[in-house]
XYZ file of C-alpha atoms in Angstrom:
203
model
C 0.000 0.000 0.000
C 2.759 2.458 0.941
C 4.788 1.690 -2.177
C 1.750 2.130 -4.386
C 0.948 5.545 -2.934
C 4.359 6.884 -2.070
C 3.411 10.342 -3.316
C 0.258 10.494 -1.214
C 0.916 12.935 1.629
C -1.912 11.483 3.672
C 0.043 8.244 3.974
C 3.049 10.158 5.295
C 0.862 11.948 7.785
C -0.567 8.618 8.941
C 2.985 7.471 9.566
C 3.647 10.522 11.701
C 5.850 12.363 9.197
C 5.335 16.068 9.739
C 5.637 18.965 7.310
C 8.639 21.277 7.576
C 6.986 24.687 7.615
C 7.409 28.182 9.009
C 7.453 27.088 12.659
C 10.227 24.578 12.021
C 12.283 27.029 9.953
C 11.853 29.679 12.641
C 13.048 27.224 15.307
C 16.148 26.449 13.213
C 16.985 30.122 12.706
C 16.415 30.921 16.390
C 18.753 28.156 17.563
C 22.483 28.801 17.925
C 23.085 26.273 15.168
C 20.975 28.450 12.875
C 23.411 31.346 13.217
C 26.263 28.946 12.480
C 24.342 27.747 9.418
C 23.966 31.290 8.084
C 27.628 32.107 8.746
C 28.761 28.907 7.021
C 26.634 29.563 3.948
C 27.966 33.118 3.722
C 31.363 31.683 2.836
C 29.888 29.305 0.253
C 29.877 30.017 -3.484
C 26.096 29.637 -3.490
C 25.723 32.463 -0.942
C 23.375 34.611 -2.997
C 21.177 31.683 -4.028
C 20.968 30.465 -0.433
C 19.956 33.804 1.078
C 17.581 34.521 -1.823
C 15.838 31.171 -1.335
C 15.708 31.633 2.456
C 14.260 35.137 2.214
C 11.811 34.019 -0.484
C 10.526 31.224 1.777
C 10.114 33.634 4.683
C 8.360 36.164 2.432
C 5.873 33.503 1.315
C 5.185 32.638 4.960
C 4.562 36.298 5.818
C 2.289 36.741 2.813
C 0.231 33.781 4.016
C 0.102 35.086 7.589
C 1.140 38.778 8.035
C 1.342 38.488 11.843
C 4.500 36.400 11.360
C 6.411 39.639 10.752
C 6.724 40.000 14.518
C 8.455 36.621 14.741
C 11.179 37.767 12.349
C 11.978 41.209 13.743
C 14.530 40.021 16.303
C 16.138 37.248 14.257
C 19.733 37.831 13.161
C 19.104 37.098 9.493
C 20.724 39.928 7.602
C 24.448 40.396 6.802
C 25.266 44.088 7.238
C 28.160 46.455 6.695
C 30.264 47.629 9.645
C 29.357 51.107 10.895
C 32.443 51.811 13.007
C 35.222 50.948 10.562
C 37.576 53.795 9.675
C 38.937 54.328 6.185
C 42.297 52.840 7.191
C 40.607 49.605 8.300
C 38.168 49.284 5.399
C 40.212 46.730 3.440
C 40.751 44.508 6.478
C 37.055 44.704 7.353
C 36.059 43.815 3.791
C 38.363 40.779 3.851
C 36.838 39.618 7.127
C 33.273 40.109 5.865
C 34.054 37.825 2.928
C 34.222 34.870 5.326
C 32.434 36.043 8.469
C 29.279 38.153 8.063
C 28.099 40.734 10.553
C 24.567 39.397 11.106
C 21.862 41.718 12.398
C 18.076 41.930 12.683
C 15.766 44.057 10.565
C 15.107 46.787 13.161
C 16.671 50.029 11.940
C 18.238 48.261 8.964
C 18.373 49.818 5.485
C 18.815 48.118 2.136
C 21.362 50.685 0.988
C 22.710 54.216 1.322
C 21.382 57.460 -0.069
C 22.603 57.992 -3.632
C 22.680 61.804 -3.302
C 25.543 61.891 -0.772
C 28.982 60.240 -0.510
C 28.943 56.813 1.129
C 31.712 57.705 3.588
C 29.505 60.389 5.137
C 26.738 57.881 5.767
C 28.572 54.747 6.910
C 28.947 55.831 10.576
C 25.216 56.623 10.744
C 23.419 53.974 8.712
C 23.237 50.235 9.306
C 22.657 48.651 5.912
C 22.876 45.355 4.073
C 26.263 43.997 3.090
C 27.601 44.889 -0.345
C 28.464 41.203 -0.716
C 24.814 40.163 -0.837
C 22.971 40.091 -4.166
C 19.362 38.964 -3.854
C 16.974 37.744 -6.499
C 13.755 39.675 -7.096
C 11.807 37.059 -5.144
C 14.335 37.176 -2.311
C 14.050 40.955 -2.090
C 10.329 40.528 -1.503
C 11.127 39.881 2.172
C 12.853 43.270 2.398
C 9.728 44.932 1.025
C 7.502 43.161 3.537
C 9.765 44.156 6.427
C 10.093 47.765 5.254
C 13.814 47.496 4.524
C 14.633 50.079 1.830
C 17.479 52.446 0.975
C 17.639 55.467 3.249
C 16.295 58.729 1.827
C 18.208 61.986 2.159
C 15.551 63.495 4.445
C 15.753 60.516 6.809
C 19.536 60.727 6.786
C 19.438 64.419 7.719
C 17.012 63.710 10.564
C 19.278 60.924 11.780
C 22.257 63.288 11.719
C 20.349 65.909 13.699
C 19.219 63.346 16.268
C 22.800 62.257 16.855
C 23.975 65.836 17.412
C 21.057 66.970 19.587
C 20.299 63.815 21.512
C 23.572 61.933 21.227
C 21.679 58.761 20.437
C 23.491 55.914 18.737
C 22.435 52.541 17.407
C 19.872 50.878 19.656
C 19.200 54.062 21.631
C 22.572 54.036 23.419
C 24.238 57.294 24.432
C 27.227 58.208 22.287
C 30.469 59.830 23.375
C 31.381 63.176 21.789
C 33.606 63.612 18.731
C 32.983 60.194 17.232
C 32.973 59.518 13.468
C 29.172 59.631 13.685
C 29.296 63.214 15.035
C 31.662 64.406 12.312
C 29.589 62.665 9.637
C 26.415 64.275 11.018
C 27.982 67.729 10.898
C 29.098 67.156 7.309
C 25.639 66.024 6.215
C 23.878 68.973 7.847
C 26.445 71.394 6.429
C 25.661 70.041 2.956
C 21.959 70.474 3.681
C 22.591 74.146 4.529
C 24.901 74.827 1.555
C 22.441 73.368 -0.941
C 19.543 75.350 0.582
C 17.565 72.231 1.347
C 14.706 72.375 3.830
C 16.155 71.550 7.252
C 15.131 68.259 8.934
C 13.294 70.348 11.522
C 12.417 73.981 12.030
C 15.355 75.930 13.396
């Protein structure tokens, strides 16, 4: 009977064989071994295919049940660029990222930098996806569902102002004075003034 209906899923269910779905994938990604899995695949030649397929599967699960977005917000799923690397350390950091990704969650994460301003002004302020990750269109669907997009110039200017006025860094932590983030913020707001753009808030 089993051999005759090997493709019949009801037979598998009768035998106690479960279906690997969103709950099981979430459990894998939450476990310590899941982080190791992601780090290992980052160094594999199929990196982009792997992350595209993973994100596509998660996007399909969210589309089927939108409340699942909350389950993904704290998972360390996304390889990101380093925010605190100086120009002199950029090459060393890039070499390290090639084999060991800096994994982060989706909270406060951007898909890319603002195209209107130099990247070096933005790096100390903006946490964004790694340059080493190229996603398929279906993989990028997860970014859309989670609201992960490139930062706009207005948002960047507001971020710069927040850092100078409030001294708030990544995750709401208090920042020390005269950090690269402070100098970058001053440069961005100076450019805003010189180009006669509307300020991020009323002076």
